[in-house]
JSON list of C-alpha atoms in Angstrom, two decimals:
[
{"chain": "A", "resi": 1, "resn": "MET", "atom": "CA", "xyz": [104.51, 125.20, 78.08]},
{"chain": "A", "resi": 2, "resn": "LEU", "atom": "CA", "xyz": [103.94, 121.91, 79.92]},
{"chain": "A", "resi": 3, "resn": "THR", "atom": "CA", "xyz": [103.18, 121.43, 83.60]},
{"chain": "A", "resi": 4, "resn": "VAL", "atom": "CA", "xyz": [104.73, 118.32, 85.13]},
{"chain": "A", "resi": 5, "resn": "PHE", "atom": "CA", "xyz": [103.44, 116.44, 88.16]},
{"chain": "A", "resi": 6, "resn": "ILE", "atom": "CA", "xyz": [105.42, 113.79, 90.02]},
{"chain": "A", "resi": 7, "resn": "GLU", "atom": "CA", "xyz": [103.64, 111.71, 92.66]},
{"chain": "A", "resi": 8, "resn": "TYR", "atom": "CA", "xyz": [104.89, 109.04, 95.10]},
{"chain": "A", "resi": 9, "resn": "LYS", "atom": "CA", "xyz": [104.63, 107.76, 98.66]},
{"chain": "A", "resi": 10, "resn": "LEU", "atom": "CA", "xyz": [107.71, 107.79, 100.86]},
{"chain": "A", "resi": 11, "resn": "GLN", "atom": "CA", "xyz": [108.74, 104.91, 103.06]},
{"chain": "A", "resi": 12, "resn": "PRO", "atom": "CA", "xyz": [108.33, 106.28, 106.62]},
{"chain": "A", "resi": 13, "resn": "GLU", "atom": "CA", "xyz": [111.75, 105.07, 107.69]},
{"chain": "A", "resi": 14, "resn": "LYS", "atom": "CA", "xyz": [113.43, 106.90, 104.77]},
{"chain": "A", "resi": 15, "resn": "ARG", "atom": "CA", "xyz": [111.50, 110.15, 105.09]},
{"chain": "A", "resi": 16, "resn": "GLU", "atom": "CA", "xyz": [114.42, 112.25, 106.39]},
{"chain": "A", "resi": 17, "resn": "GLN", "atom": "CA", "xyz": [116.75, 110.98, 103.67]},
{"chain": "A", "resi": 18, "resn": "ALA", "atom": "CA", "xyz": [114.18, 111.80, 100.99]},
{"chain": "A", "resi": 19, "resn": "LEU", "atom": "CA", "xyz": [113.52, 115.27, 102.40]},
{"chain": "A", "resi": 20, "resn": "ARG", "atom": "CA", "xyz": [117.26, 116.01, 102.32]},
{"chain": "A", "resi": 21, "resn": "LEU", "atom": "CA", "xyz": [117.30, 115.03, 98.65]},
{"chain": "A", "resi": 22, "resn": "LEU", "atom": "CA", "xyz": [114.19, 117.10, 97.93]},
{"chain": "A", "resi": 23, "resn": "ALA", "atom": "CA", "xyz": [115.84, 120.17, 99.46]},
{"chain": "A", "resi": 24, "resn": "SER", "atom": "CA", "xyz": [118.12, 120.42, 96.40]},
{"chain": "A", "resi": 25, "resn": "MET", "atom": "CA", "xyz": [115.60, 119.19, 93.82]},
{"chain": "A", "resi": 26, "resn": "ALA", "atom": "CA", "xyz": [114.61, 122.64, 92.53]},
{"chain": "A", "resi": 27, "resn": "SER", "atom": "CA", "xyz": [118.19, 123.51, 91.61]},
{"chain": "A", "resi": 28, "resn": "ARG", "atom": "CA", "xyz": [118.89, 120.07, 90.15]},
{"chain": "A", "resi": 29, "resn": "LEU", "atom": "CA", "xyz": [115.80, 120.18, 87.93]},
{"chain": "A", "resi": 30, "resn": "ALA", "atom": "CA", "xyz": [116.44, 123.80, 86.93]},
{"chain": "A", "resi": 31, "resn": "ALA", "atom": "CA", "xyz": [119.58, 122.54, 85.17]},
{"chain": "A", "resi": 32, "resn": "TRP", "atom": "CA", "xyz": [117.24, 120.45, 82.98]},
{"chain": "A", "resi": 33, "resn": "GLY", "atom": "CA", "xyz": [114.88, 123.37, 82.24]},
{"chain": "A", "resi": 34, "resn": "ALA", "atom": "CA", "xyz": [112.35, 123.14, 85.09]},
{"chain": "A", "resi": 35, "resn": "ARG", "atom": "CA", "xyz": [110.82, 126.37, 86.39]},
{"chain": "A", "resi": 36, "resn": "GLU", "atom": "CA", "xyz": [108.46, 127.16, 89.29]},
{"chain": "A", "resi": 37, "resn": "TYR", "atom": "CA", "xyz": [109.34, 123.95, 91.17]},
{"chain": "A", "resi": 38, "resn": "ARG", "atom": "CA", "xyz": [107.21, 123.19, 94.24]},
{"chain": "A", "resi": 39, "resn": "SER", "atom": "CA", "xyz": [106.66, 120.10, 96.37]},
{"chain": "A", "resi": 40, "resn": "PHE", "atom": "CA", "xyz": [103.69, 119.23, 98.56]},
{"chain": "A", "resi": 41, "resn": "GLU", "atom": "CA", "xyz": [102.83, 116.59, 101.14]},
{"chain": "A", "resi": 42, "resn": "GLY", "atom": "CA", "xyz": [99.29, 115.28, 101.40]},
{"chain": "A", "resi": 43, "resn": "LEU", "atom": "CA", "xyz": [97.34, 116.62, 104.34]},
{"chain": "A", "resi": 44, "resn": "ASP", "atom": "CA", "xyz": [94.95, 113.66, 104.35]},
{"chain": "A", "resi": 45, "resn": "GLN", "atom": "CA", "xyz": [97.67, 111.18, 103.38]},
{"chain": "A", "resi": 46, "resn": "PRO", "atom": "CA", "xyz": [100.94, 111.93, 105.19]},
{"chain": "A", "resi": 47, "resn": "GLY", "atom": "CA", "xyz": [103.89, 110.59, 103.25]},
{"chain": "A", "resi": 48, "resn": "LEU", "atom": "CA", "xyz": [102.18, 111.12, 99.88]},
{"chain": "A", "resi": 49, "resn": "PHE", "atom": "CA", "xyz": [104.10, 113.75, 97.91]},
{"chain": "A", "resi": 50, "resn": "VAL", "atom": "CA", "xyz": [103.45, 115.68, 94.73]},
{"chain": "A", "resi": 51, "resn": "GLU", "atom": "CA", "xyz": [106.00, 117.82, 92.94]},
{"chain": "A", "resi": 52, "resn": "THR", "atom": "CA", "xyz": [105.06, 120.25, 90.22]},
{"chain": "A", "resi": 53, "resn": "PHE", "atom": "CA", "xyz": [107.01, 122.45, 87.82]},
{"chain": "A", "resi": 54, "resn": "ASP", "atom": "CA", "xyz": [106.86, 123.84, 84.30]},
{"chain": "A", "resi": 55, "resn": "VAL", "atom": "CA", "xyz": [109.01, 123.06, 81.27]},
{"chain": "A", "resi": 56, "resn": "SER", "atom": "CA", "xyz": [109.04, 124.56, 77.80]},
{"chain": "A", "resi": 57, "resn": "THR", "atom": "CA", "xyz": [109.37, 121.46, 75.66]},
{"chain": "A", "resi": 58, "resn": "VAL", "atom": "CA", "xyz": [108.48, 117.78, 75.49]},
{"chain": "A", "resi": 59, "resn": "HIS", "atom": "CA", "xyz": [112.22, 117.08, 75.23]},
{"chain": "A", "resi": 60, "resn": "GLU", "atom": "CA", "xyz": [112.87, 118.76, 78.61]},
{"chain": "A", "resi": 61, "resn": "TYR", "atom": "CA", "xyz": [109.99, 116.77, 80.13]},
{"chain": "A", "resi": 62, "resn": "GLU", "atom": "CA", "xyz": [111.33, 113.48, 78.77]},
{"chain": "A", "resi": 63, "resn": "GLN", "atom": "CA", "xyz": [114.85, 114.23, 80.02]},
{"chain": "A", "resi": 64, "resn": "ILE", "atom": "CA", "xyz": [113.63, 115.08, 83.51]},
{"chain": "A", "resi": 65, "resn": "LYS", "atom": "CA", "xyz": [111.35, 112.04, 83.61]},
{"chain": "A", "resi": 66, "resn": "ALA", "atom": "CA", "xyz": [114.22, 109.74, 82.65]},
{"chain": "A", "resi": 67, "resn": "TYR", "atom": "CA", "xyz": [116.51, 111.42, 85.18]},
{"chain": "A", "resi": 68, "resn": "ARG", "atom": "CA", "xyz": [114.02, 111.05, 88.04]},
{"chain": "A", "resi": 69, "resn": "LEU", "atom": "CA", "xyz": [113.19, 107.43, 87.24]},
{"chain": "A", "resi": 70, "resn": "ALA", "atom": "CA", "xyz": [116.91, 106.61, 87.16]},
{"chain": "A", "resi": 71, "resn": "ASP", "atom": "CA", "xyz": [117.65, 108.46, 90.44]},
{"chain": "A", "resi": 72, "resn": "GLN", "atom": "CA", "xyz": [118.21, 105.30, 92.46]},
{"chain": "A", "resi": 73, "resn": "GLN", "atom": "CA", "xyz": [119.12, 107.16, 95.66]},
{"chain": "A", "resi": 74, "resn": "PHE", "atom": "CA", "xyz": [115.72, 108.91, 95.70]},
{"chain": "A", "resi": 75, "resn": "CYS", "atom": "CA", "xyz": [113.71, 105.97, 94.33]},
{"chain": "A", "resi": 76, "resn": "ASP", "atom": "CA", "xyz": [115.04, 103.82, 97.18]},
{"chain": "A", "resi": 77, "resn": "CYS", "atom": "CA", "xyz": [113.03, 106.10, 99.52]},
{"chain": "A", "resi": 78, "resn": "ILE", "atom": "CA", "xyz": [109.74, 105.45, 97.68]},
{"chain": "A", "resi": 79, "resn": "THR", "atom": "CA", "xyz": [107.36, 102.69, 98.68]},
{"chain": "A", "resi": 80, "resn": "GLY", "atom": "CA", "xyz": [107.58, 100.36, 95.67]},
{"chain": "A", "resi": 81, "resn": "GLY", "atom": "CA", "xyz": [110.68, 102.05, 94.22]},
{"chain": "A", "resi": 82, "resn": "ALA", "atom": "CA", "xyz": [110.91, 103.66, 90.78]},
{"chain": "A", "resi": 83, "resn": "ALA", "atom": "CA", "xyz": [107.87, 101.72, 89.57]},
{"chain": "A", "resi": 84, "resn": "LYS", "atom": "CA", "xyz": [105.76, 103.82, 91.96]},
{"chain": "A", "resi": 85, "resn": "LEU", "atom": "CA", "xyz": [107.27, 107.19, 91.00]},
{"chain": "A", "resi": 86, "resn": "HIS", "atom": "CA", "xyz": [104.55, 108.55, 88.71]},
{"chain": "A", "resi": 87, "resn": "VAL", "atom": "CA", "xyz": [105.47, 111.33, 86.29]},
{"chain": "A", "resi": 88, "resn": "TRP", "atom": "CA", "xyz": [102.90, 113.08, 84.10]},
{"chain": "A", "resi": 89, "resn": "ALA", "atom": "CA", "xyz": [103.00, 116.14, 81.84]},
{"chain": "A", "resi": 90, "resn": "PHE", "atom": "CA", "xyz": [99.97, 118.27, 80.98]},
{"chain": "A", "resi": 91, "resn": "ARG", "atom": "CA", "xyz": [99.52, 120.95, 78.37]},
{"chain": "A", "resi": 92, "resn": "PRO", "atom": "CA", "xyz": [96.89, 123.69, 78.42]},
{"chain": "A", "resi": 93, "resn": "ALA", "atom": "CA", "xyz": [93.50, 122.47, 77.26]},
{"chain": "A", "resi": 94, "resn": "GLU", "atom": "CA", "xyz": [92.22, 123.81, 73.95]},
{"chain": "A", "resi": 95, "resn": "TYR", "atom": "CA", "xyz": [88.51, 124.56, 74.05]},
{"chain": "A", "resi": 96, "resn": "PRO", "atom": "CA", "xyz": [86.35, 124.71, 70.92]},
{"chain": "A", "resi": 97, "resn": "LYS", "atom": "CA", "xyz": [85.46, 128.19, 69.84]}
]
């Protein structure tokens, strides 16, 4: 299992448009294998958003990452566009025994 984090800052004037798009994000990403989707807005940094969800494979992660980076309608709402949509995947840490 991998946990994916997506981070970006919304343009204030496009906030409502972005929130409308986020409202359907869980179902859109579920079609690509995402589970446990959640989104958060920074308390100390209004407009800074983080999304998180789990996927089973690196392939699912790569597909979702490519999809999100190519989502021009959503990226147009981000300060700096797609270049400022940060997508990272993490796997459970393995500790020495």
